[in-house]
Short mmCIF file of C-alpha atoms and ligand atoms in Angstrom, two decimals:
data_model
loop_
_atom_site.label_atom_id
_atom_site.label_comp_id
_atom_site.label_asym_id
_atom_site.label_seq_id
_atom_site.Cartn_x
_atom_site.Cartn_y
_atom_site.Cartn_z
CA ILE A 1 76.61 115.02 89.36
CA MET A 2 79.56 112.54 89.65
CA SER A 3 81.05 112.62 93.10
CA SER A 4 84.90 112.59 93.58
CA ARG A 5 84.95 109.41 94.83
CA THR A 6 86.87 106.69 92.65
CA PHE A 7 84.61 104.19 91.39
CA PHE A 8 85.41 100.76 92.78
CA VAL A 9 84.46 97.54 91.28
CA GLY A 10 85.34 94.20 93.25
CA GLY A 11 85.09 90.79 91.91
CA ASN A 12 84.49 88.17 94.51
CA TRP A 13 85.16 84.66 92.73
CA LYS A 14 84.11 82.91 96.15
CA MET A 15 85.03 79.26 96.10
CA ASN A 16 85.04 78.95 92.17
CA GLY A 17 87.40 78.25 89.41
CA ASP A 18 90.72 76.54 88.88
CA LYS A 19 94.11 77.46 87.43
CA LYS A 20 92.78 76.89 83.99
CA SER A 21 89.51 78.87 84.27
CA LEU A 22 90.91 81.62 86.38
CA GLY A 23 93.96 81.84 84.12
CA ASP A 24 91.71 82.29 81.17
CA LEU A 25 89.66 84.99 83.02
CA ILE A 26 92.85 86.70 84.12
CA THR A 27 94.01 86.73 80.51
CA THR A 28 90.71 88.20 79.55
CA LEU A 29 90.98 90.99 82.18
CA ASN A 30 94.71 91.90 81.42
CA THR A 31 93.92 92.29 77.73
CA ALA A 32 90.56 94.13 78.00
CA SER A 33 90.26 97.86 77.74
CA LEU A 34 89.25 98.95 81.24
CA ASN A 35 88.21 102.38 82.35
CA ASP A 36 91.18 103.57 84.10
CA GLU A 37 89.31 105.91 86.47
CA THR A 38 87.88 102.79 87.97
CA GLU A 39 89.73 100.85 90.63
CA VAL A 40 89.44 97.10 90.20
CA VAL A 41 90.04 94.33 92.60
CA CYS A 42 89.59 90.47 92.32
CA GLY A 43 88.89 88.38 95.25
CA ALA A 44 90.67 85.05 94.81
CA PRO A 45 90.33 81.77 96.83
CA THR A 46 93.33 81.55 99.27
CA VAL A 47 95.23 78.93 97.44
CA TYR A 48 95.11 80.95 94.48
CA LEU A 49 96.24 84.39 95.83
CA ASP A 50 99.74 84.04 94.80
CA PHE A 51 98.55 82.82 91.30
CA ALA A 52 96.12 85.56 90.94
CA ARG A 53 98.62 88.39 92.09
CA SER A 54 101.47 86.92 90.04
CA ASN A 55 99.22 86.72 86.86
CA LEU A 56 96.94 89.83 86.93
CA ASP A 57 98.12 93.03 85.54
CA ALA A 58 99.40 95.31 88.15
CA ARG A 59 96.52 97.71 87.42
CA ILE A 60 94.18 95.16 88.81
CA GLY A 61 94.34 94.77 92.68
CA VAL A 62 93.81 91.32 94.40
CA ALA A 63 91.91 90.70 97.63
CA ALA A 64 91.63 87.74 100.12
CA GLN A 65 88.14 86.63 100.92
CA ASN A 66 88.86 86.36 104.69
CA CYS A 67 91.63 86.30 107.20
CA TYR A 68 92.10 85.75 110.92
CA LYS A 69 92.53 88.43 113.64
CA VAL A 70 96.16 87.84 114.74
CA ALA A 71 99.38 87.60 112.69
CA LYS A 72 100.44 83.98 113.51
CA GLY A 73 100.01 81.10 115.78
CA ALA A 74 98.13 77.73 116.36
CA PHE A 75 94.89 78.44 114.25
CA THR A 76 94.74 75.69 111.94
CA GLY A 77 93.15 76.39 108.53
CA GLU A 78 93.39 80.27 109.05
CA ILE A 79 95.54 82.88 107.18
CA SER A 80 96.84 86.35 108.44
CA PRO A 81 97.05 89.60 106.96
CA VAL A 82 100.77 89.36 107.01
CA MET A 83 100.76 86.18 104.81
CA ILE A 84 98.30 87.93 102.38
CA LYS A 85 100.66 90.86 102.00
CA ASP A 86 103.49 88.49 101.67
CA CYS A 87 101.90 87.30 98.42
CA GLY A 88 101.86 90.90 97.25
CA VAL A 89 98.05 90.97 97.90
CA GLU A 90 96.70 94.54 99.05
CA TRP A 91 93.08 93.78 100.12
CA VAL A 92 90.81 91.39 102.24
CA ILE A 93 87.04 91.12 102.06
CA LEU A 94 85.66 90.79 105.60
CA GLY A 95 82.28 90.42 106.98
CA HIS A 96 80.80 88.86 103.83
CA SER A 97 77.25 87.52 104.38
CA GLU A 98 78.45 83.92 103.57
CA ARG A 99 81.08 84.31 106.53
CA ARG A 100 78.35 85.73 108.84
CA HIS A 101 75.58 83.28 107.93
CA VAL A 102 77.18 80.01 106.71
CA PHE A 103 80.18 80.15 109.08
CA GLY A 104 78.67 82.25 111.97
CA GLU A 105 80.91 84.94 112.23
CA SER A 106 79.80 87.64 114.74
CA ASP A 107 79.94 91.50 114.53
CA GLU A 108 82.54 91.20 117.33
CA LEU A 109 84.80 88.72 115.39
CA ILE A 110 84.42 90.78 112.02
CA GLY A 111 85.39 94.16 114.00
CA GLN A 112 88.51 92.45 115.44
CA LYS A 113 89.49 91.09 111.95
CA VAL A 114 88.89 94.58 110.55
CA ALA A 115 91.15 96.16 113.00
CA HIS A 116 93.92 93.67 112.57
CA ALA A 117 93.83 93.76 108.79
CA LEU A 118 94.08 97.63 108.75
CA GLU A 119 96.77 97.66 111.35
CA SER A 120 98.70 95.10 109.13
CA GLY A 121 98.34 97.63 106.37
CA LEU A 122 95.62 95.64 104.15
CA GLY A 123 92.71 97.56 102.68
CA VAL A 124 89.41 96.10 103.69
CA ILE A 125 86.19 95.62 101.78
CA ALA A 126 83.78 95.33 104.75
CA CYS A 127 80.34 93.91 103.96
CA ILE A 128 77.09 94.47 105.49
CA GLY A 129 73.49 93.72 104.47
CA GLU A 130 70.09 92.50 105.81
CA LYS A 131 68.36 89.20 105.41
CA LEU A 132 64.84 89.06 103.66
CA GLU A 133 63.03 88.49 106.90
CA GLU A 134 64.76 91.61 108.23
CA ARG A 135 63.82 93.84 105.34
CA GLU A 136 60.15 92.56 105.58
CA ALA A 137 60.01 93.30 109.22
CA GLY A 138 61.31 96.67 108.50
CA THR A 139 64.52 96.59 110.30
CA THR A 140 66.93 96.93 107.13
CA GLU A 141 68.37 100.48 108.75
CA GLU A 142 68.76 98.92 112.26
CA VAL A 143 70.55 95.83 111.05
CA VAL A 144 72.98 97.76 108.73
CA TYR A 145 73.83 100.39 111.29
CA ALA A 146 74.70 97.83 113.83
CA GLN A 147 76.81 96.07 111.47
CA THR A 148 78.47 99.28 110.49
CA GLN A 149 78.90 100.36 114.15
CA ALA A 150 80.87 97.02 114.83
CA ILE A 151 83.15 97.95 111.82
CA ALA A 152 83.52 101.60 112.60
CA ASP A 153 84.45 101.00 116.13
CA ASN A 154 87.46 99.28 114.67
CA VAL A 155 88.77 101.75 111.95
CA LYS A 156 91.02 104.61 112.45
CA ASP A 157 92.00 105.35 108.83
CA TRP A 158 88.83 105.10 106.57
CA SER A 159 90.94 105.80 103.50
CA LYS A 160 91.67 101.99 103.53
CA VAL A 161 88.09 100.81 103.79
CA VAL A 162 85.51 100.34 101.30
CA LEU A 163 82.06 99.61 102.61
CA ALA A 164 80.08 97.01 100.65
CA TYR A 165 76.14 96.97 101.00
CA GLU A 166 75.18 93.53 100.04
CA PRO A 167 71.62 92.64 101.00
CA VAL A 168 71.43 88.78 101.70
CA TRP A 169 68.23 88.29 99.66
CA ALA A 170 70.10 89.67 96.57
CA ILE A 171 73.11 87.54 96.70
CA GLY A 172 73.17 84.79 94.13
CA THR A 173 69.52 85.00 93.63
CA GLY A 174 69.23 87.04 90.56
CA LYS A 175 66.84 89.30 92.39
CA THR A 176 68.98 92.67 92.34
CA ALA A 177 67.96 95.37 94.53
CA SER A 178 66.45 98.17 92.31
CA PRO A 179 68.47 101.21 91.83
CA GLU A 180 66.14 103.10 94.12
CA GLN A 181 66.38 100.43 96.96
CA ALA A 182 70.16 100.43 96.75
CA GLN A 183 70.44 104.21 96.49
CA GLU A 184 68.06 104.45 99.52
CA VAL A 185 70.16 102.30 101.85
CA HIS A 186 73.64 103.70 100.51
CA GLU A 187 72.26 107.22 101.30
CA LYS A 188 71.28 106.40 104.87
CA LEU A 189 74.42 104.75 105.35
CA ARG A 190 76.35 107.99 104.36
CA GLU A 191 74.16 109.94 106.63
CA TRP A 192 74.99 107.43 109.46
CA MET A 193 78.52 107.94 108.68
CA LYS A 194 78.20 111.78 108.79
CA ALA A 195 76.48 111.60 112.21
CA ASN A 196 78.59 108.76 113.74
CA VAL A 197 82.06 109.22 112.11
CA SER A 198 82.60 112.65 110.38
CA GLU A 199 81.30 114.45 107.39
CA ALA A 200 84.72 114.20 105.80
CA VAL A 201 84.55 110.36 105.97
CA ALA A 202 80.85 110.24 104.92
CA ASP A 203 81.86 112.30 101.70
CA SER A 204 84.97 110.12 100.93
CA VAL A 205 84.11 106.67 101.96
CA ARG A 206 83.23 104.35 98.96
CA ILE A 207 79.67 102.53 99.51
CA ILE A 208 79.58 99.74 97.01
CA TYR A 209 76.69 97.51 96.14
CA GLY A 210 76.70 93.64 95.91
CA GLY A 211 73.82 91.29 94.96
CA SER A 212 73.15 89.91 91.36
CA VAL A 213 74.95 92.69 89.64
CA THR A 214 75.35 91.99 86.05
CA GLY A 215 76.35 93.54 82.73
CA ALA A 216 72.78 94.45 82.06
CA ASN A 217 71.75 96.26 85.35
CA CYS A 218 75.29 97.79 86.22
CA LYS A 219 74.83 101.12 84.38
CA GLU A 220 71.51 102.07 86.08
CA LEU A 221 72.79 101.03 89.53
CA GLY A 222 76.21 102.80 88.99
CA SER A 223 74.41 106.06 87.91
CA GLN A 224 72.90 106.40 91.56
CA ASN A 225 74.35 109.23 93.59
CA ASP A 226 75.68 107.09 96.60
CA VAL A 227 76.45 104.06 94.67
CA ASP A 228 80.18 104.20 94.30
CA GLY A 229 80.72 100.82 92.58
CA PHE A 230 80.07 97.01 92.92
CA LEU A 231 81.09 93.93 94.69
CA VAL A 232 80.22 91.19 92.05
CA GLY A 233 79.93 87.36 92.64
CA GLY A 234 78.69 85.34 89.80
CA ALA A 235 79.25 87.88 86.99
CA SER A 236 82.92 88.41 88.17
CA LEU A 237 83.78 85.04 86.74
CA LYS A 238 82.72 85.81 83.34
CA PRO A 239 83.86 88.16 80.47
CA GLU A 240 80.73 90.15 81.37
CA PHE A 241 83.05 91.46 84.42
CA VAL A 242 84.60 93.88 81.90
CA ASP A 243 81.37 95.62 81.24
CA ILE A 244 80.66 95.87 84.86
CA ILE A 245 84.06 97.64 85.31
CA ASN A 246 83.19 100.08 82.58
CA ALA A 247 79.69 100.77 83.78
CA ARG A 248 80.53 104.35 84.23
CA ALA A 249 82.63 104.56 80.94
P1 13P B 1 76.47 87.52 93.24
O1 13P B 1 76.89 88.75 92.40
O2 13P B 1 76.71 86.17 92.75
O3 13P B 1 74.91 87.89 93.62
O4 13P B 1 77.23 87.62 94.58
C1 13P B 1 77.38 88.75 95.27
C2 13P B 1 78.31 88.77 96.38
O5 13P B 1 78.01 88.05 97.28
C3 13P B 1 79.57 89.46 96.10
O6 13P B 1 80.47 89.41 97.37
#
């Protein structure tokens, strides 16, 4: 049974591409036949946000990959939600594992960013996920619940939030979580939402999976009851992204 939650497929381009290659990708997406029941968002590097928003078809959303926790000020190198919105961009990815583990962002900072982005009117793709050693130590649930709590403490309107479960060991490794592994964590997260937020939010919030999603594995992953879409890295830079968008077609 398919849920009433609109399937959501995000592309995270990370720090890749240039105007030529991203322009070619944008042309591919604009001219592709995309399932119009799926919500699609592309996460562009900061310097290409305006370029992506200006060139992508209006049916495709754009996301920033990060932002700071206040609107303006002496924070060299940072960007704010109000600037993102000024480029016509509607979404921001926050708490990505690379922000957490390469750049040392804490749960507390991510929570503050989530609060400010939502207050500023952006939609938030909020990322969580355990490391390999945490999974092997049996602490996956503990880790993702704590990360989710730090996000949930900062959310008033869940309709603007998509939760992305991205196990760190599956990101960029080609080691995709099995459909059963993904479903198990997504189901537990939805139970956590029911117990700690509300039943209505648990039923309506999109929980998407990220980590080595490809055209070849997306259909089986996307057919799991609690997998409401994907956050795609490497494959979002290829024409294959169209097949992932159409996973439920
Ligand atoms: P890959 O799809 O390249 O594994 O990256 C996943 C990811 O980090 C998306 O945010």
